[in-house]
Coordinates of C-alpha atoms in Angstrom, one line a residue:
K76 CA 120.4 104.4 -25.6
T77 CA 121.9 101.1 -26.6
P78 CA 120.4 97.5 -26.4
V79 CA 122.7 95.4 -24.3
R80 CA 122.6 91.6 -24.2
A81 CA 123.7 90.1 -20.9
Q82 CA 124.4 86.6 -19.6
A83 CA 121.9 85.6 -16.9
N84 CA 124.5 83.6 -14.9
A85 CA 126.7 86.7 -14.4
A86 CA 126.7 88.2 -10.9
L87 CA 125.8 91.7 -12.1
F88 CA 122.9 90.5 -14.2
Q89 CA 121.0 88.1 -12.0
K90 CA 117.2 88.6 -12.6
V91 CA 117.9 91.1 -15.3
P92 CA 116.3 90.5 -18.7
E93 CA 118.6 89.0 -21.4
E94 CA 118.3 92.2 -23.4
S95 CA 117.6 95.7 -22.1
V96 CA 118.4 99.3 -22.9
C97 CA 121.4 100.9 -21.3
W98 CA 123.0 104.3 -21.5
M99 CA 126.4 104.3 -23.3
S100 CA 127.3 107.9 -24.0
H101 CA 131.1 108.0 -24.4
T102 CA 131.5 106.1 -27.7
D103 CA 134.4 104.2 -26.2
Y104 CA 135.1 100.8 -27.8
I105 CA 136.5 97.6 -26.1
S106 CA 137.4 95.0 -28.6
Q107 CA 138.4 92.2 -26.2
P108 CA 138.5 91.7 -22.4
A109 CA 141.6 92.0 -20.3
P110 CA 143.5 88.8 -19.4
G111 CA 141.5 86.8 -16.8
F112 CA 138.2 88.5 -17.5
E113 CA 135.2 86.9 -19.2
I114 CA 132.7 88.9 -21.3
K115 CA 129.3 89.0 -19.6
A116 CA 127.4 91.5 -21.8
F117 CA 127.8 93.0 -25.3
T118 CA 126.0 95.4 -27.7
P119 CA 125.6 95.3 -31.5
V120 CA 128.7 97.5 -31.9
C121 CA 130.7 96.8 -28.7
P122 CA 132.0 93.2 -28.0
V123 CA 132.6 94.0 -24.3
A124 CA 129.8 95.9 -22.5
A125 CA 130.5 94.1 -19.2
A126 CA 133.1 91.7 -18.0
E127 CA 134.2 90.0 -14.7
N128 CA 137.1 88.4 -13.1
V129 CA 135.6 86.4 -10.3
E130 CA 139.0 85.2 -8.9
K131 CA 140.1 88.8 -8.3
G132 CA 136.7 90.1 -7.4
L133 CA 136.7 92.6 -10.3
Y134 CA 133.5 93.6 -12.2
C135 CA 133.2 96.2 -14.8
V136 CA 130.6 97.7 -17.1
Q137 CA 130.9 99.9 -20.2
F138 CA 127.6 101.7 -19.7
H139 CA 126.1 103.9 -17.0
P140 CA 124.0 101.7 -14.6
E141 CA 123.3 104.7 -12.3
V142 CA 121.2 106.8 -14.7
L143 CA 117.5 106.5 -15.4
H144 CA 118.0 105.7 -19.1
T145 CA 119.5 102.3 -18.1
E146 CA 116.3 100.3 -17.6
N147 CA 117.7 97.8 -15.1
G148 CA 120.5 99.9 -13.6
T149 CA 119.1 99.8 -10.1
K150 CA 118.9 96.0 -10.2
I151 CA 122.5 95.8 -11.6
L152 CA 123.7 98.1 -8.7
H153 CA 121.7 96.0 -6.3
N154 CA 123.4 92.8 -7.5
F155 CA 126.8 94.5 -7.1
V156 CA 126.2 95.7 -3.6
Y157 CA 124.4 92.5 -2.3
K158 CA 125.7 89.7 -4.5
V159 CA 129.3 90.8 -5.2
C160 CA 130.2 92.9 -2.2
G161 CA 128.1 90.8 0.2
C162 CA 126.5 93.8 2.0
A163 CA 123.7 93.0 4.4
G164 CA 121.5 96.1 3.8
T165 CA 120.9 96.7 7.5
W166 CA 122.5 100.2 7.6
K167 CA 120.1 103.1 8.2
M168 CA 120.8 106.8 8.6
D169 CA 119.2 106.9 12.1
S170 CA 121.5 104.1 13.2
F171 CA 124.5 106.0 11.8
V172 CA 123.7 109.0 14.0
E173 CA 123.1 106.8 17.1
H174 CA 126.4 104.9 16.6
S175 CA 128.3 108.1 15.9
V176 CA 127.0 109.9 18.9
N177 CA 127.8 106.9 21.2
A178 CA 131.3 106.7 19.7
L179 CA 131.8 110.5 20.4
R180 CA 130.6 110.2 23.9
E181 CA 132.9 107.3 24.6
K182 CA 135.9 108.9 23.1
I183 CA 135.5 112.3 24.7
G184 CA 134.4 111.1 28.1
N185 CA 134.5 114.0 30.6
G186 CA 136.6 116.2 28.4
K187 CA 135.6 119.5 26.8
V188 CA 135.4 120.2 23.1
L189 CA 135.8 123.5 21.2
C190 CA 134.1 123.5 17.8
A191 CA 134.6 126.0 15.0
L192 CA 131.1 126.6 13.8
S193 CA 130.7 128.4 10.4
G194 CA 127.0 127.9 10.0
G195 CA 127.5 125.7 6.9
V196 CA 126.3 122.1 6.6
D197 CA 129.5 120.3 7.7
S198 CA 130.3 122.2 10.8
S199 CA 126.6 122.5 11.7
V200 CA 126.1 118.7 11.6
C201 CA 129.3 118.2 13.5
A202 CA 128.2 120.7 16.2
A203 CA 124.7 119.1 16.4
M204 CA 126.1 115.6 16.9
L205 CA 128.6 116.8 19.5
A206 CA 125.9 118.6 21.4
K207 CA 123.8 115.4 21.3
A208 CA 126.8 113.4 22.6
I209 CA 128.3 115.7 25.3
G210 CA 125.9 118.6 25.9
K211 CA 127.3 121.2 28.2
Q212 CA 130.9 120.0 27.6
L213 CA 130.7 121.6 24.1
T214 CA 131.5 125.2 23.3
C215 CA 131.1 126.5 19.7
V216 CA 132.9 129.5 18.3
F217 CA 131.2 131.4 15.5
V218 CA 133.2 134.0 13.7
D219 CA 131.3 136.8 12.0
H220 CA 133.8 137.8 9.4
G221 CA 131.6 140.3 7.6
L222 CA 131.2 138.1 4.5
L223 CA 128.0 136.3 5.5
R224 CA 124.6 136.5 4.0
K225 CA 122.1 139.1 5.3
G226 CA 120.6 137.8 8.6
E227 CA 122.9 134.7 8.8
V228 CA 124.5 135.7 12.1
E229 CA 121.1 136.0 13.7
Q230 CA 120.0 132.7 12.1
V231 CA 123.0 130.8 13.4
K232 CA 122.5 132.2 16.9
H233 CA 118.9 131.1 16.9
D234 CA 119.5 127.7 15.4
F235 CA 122.3 126.8 17.9
V236 CA 121.3 128.7 21.0
A237 CA 117.6 129.2 21.1
A238 CA 116.8 125.9 19.4
T239 CA 119.5 123.6 20.9
G240 CA 120.9 125.3 23.9
I241 CA 124.5 125.0 22.6
R242 CA 127.0 127.3 24.3
L243 CA 128.0 129.6 21.5
I244 CA 130.6 132.3 21.4
T245 CA 130.1 134.8 18.6
V246 CA 133.2 136.8 17.6
D247 CA 132.5 140.1 15.7
A248 CA 135.6 140.3 13.5
A249 CA 134.0 141.9 10.5
D250 CA 136.1 145.1 10.6
D251 CA 139.3 143.1 11.0
F252 CA 138.5 140.9 8.0
L253 CA 137.3 143.6 5.7
D254 CA 140.3 145.9 6.5
A255 CA 142.6 143.0 5.6
L256 CA 140.8 142.4 2.3
A257 CA 140.7 146.1 1.3
G258 CA 142.2 146.7 -2.1
V259 CA 142.8 142.9 -2.7
S260 CA 141.3 141.7 -6.0
E261 CA 143.2 138.4 -6.7
P262 CA 140.9 135.5 -5.6
E263 CA 143.6 133.2 -4.3
R264 CA 145.1 136.0 -2.2
K265 CA 141.7 136.7 -0.7
R266 CA 141.3 133.0 0.2
K267 CA 144.6 133.0 2.0
I268 CA 143.9 136.2 3.9
I269 CA 140.5 134.9 5.0
G270 CA 141.9 131.5 6.1
E271 CA 144.7 133.1 8.0
K272 CA 142.4 135.6 9.7
F273 CA 139.9 132.9 10.6
I274 CA 142.6 130.7 12.3
R275 CA 144.0 133.6 14.3
T276 CA 140.5 134.7 15.4
F277 CA 139.6 131.2 16.4
E278 CA 142.8 131.0 18.4
K279 CA 141.9 134.1 20.3
A280 CA 138.5 132.7 21.1
Q281 CA 140.1 129.5 22.2
R282 CA 142.4 131.3 24.7
Q283 CA 139.3 133.1 26.0
V284 CA 137.5 129.8 26.6
L285 CA 140.5 128.3 28.4
E286 CA 140.9 131.4 30.6
E287 CA 137.3 131.2 31.6
A288 CA 137.6 127.5 32.4

């Protein structure tokens, strides 16, 4: 924890006390600012704790504004986002979902989408947003490769069929995956085998969906 003295007229330090405690944990030392930069904060042992080049729009600090130990870190970050970057602060997560769903609906139109669903966060969010955007036009493929947690297959089926009504094709490929992995101990080799098997299994499911269509 280090006392930092800042200039009140600096963009990053508006409405920040002239002296406050900041977290400087790396013991790096800057003796002078880079050409075109002006010093905007310093400590008893570090002549350059913050500097700015307004012309180039560059602002830098030598401490951690993002940690709780920095007393006014949130205010410094607030100044950067709103004063320096000029952000409006109108973005909200719910509007992000709404805008993204509308964008998906517009882009896909009457087309159909095949989504590889693993049950993890990324693919699950993707599937949920696609379902919200295009409904019955979506088909998800879930590959049971035999390496899932106990009960995960049933959980995915419940979450994406019973709860949302998403059309879900579950492929039982556990034996195929485990046979391919038998006797393999090297981690990178395992990853490549799993990746290759997953792609080929998904391709088979894709052909099935196209034939049914």
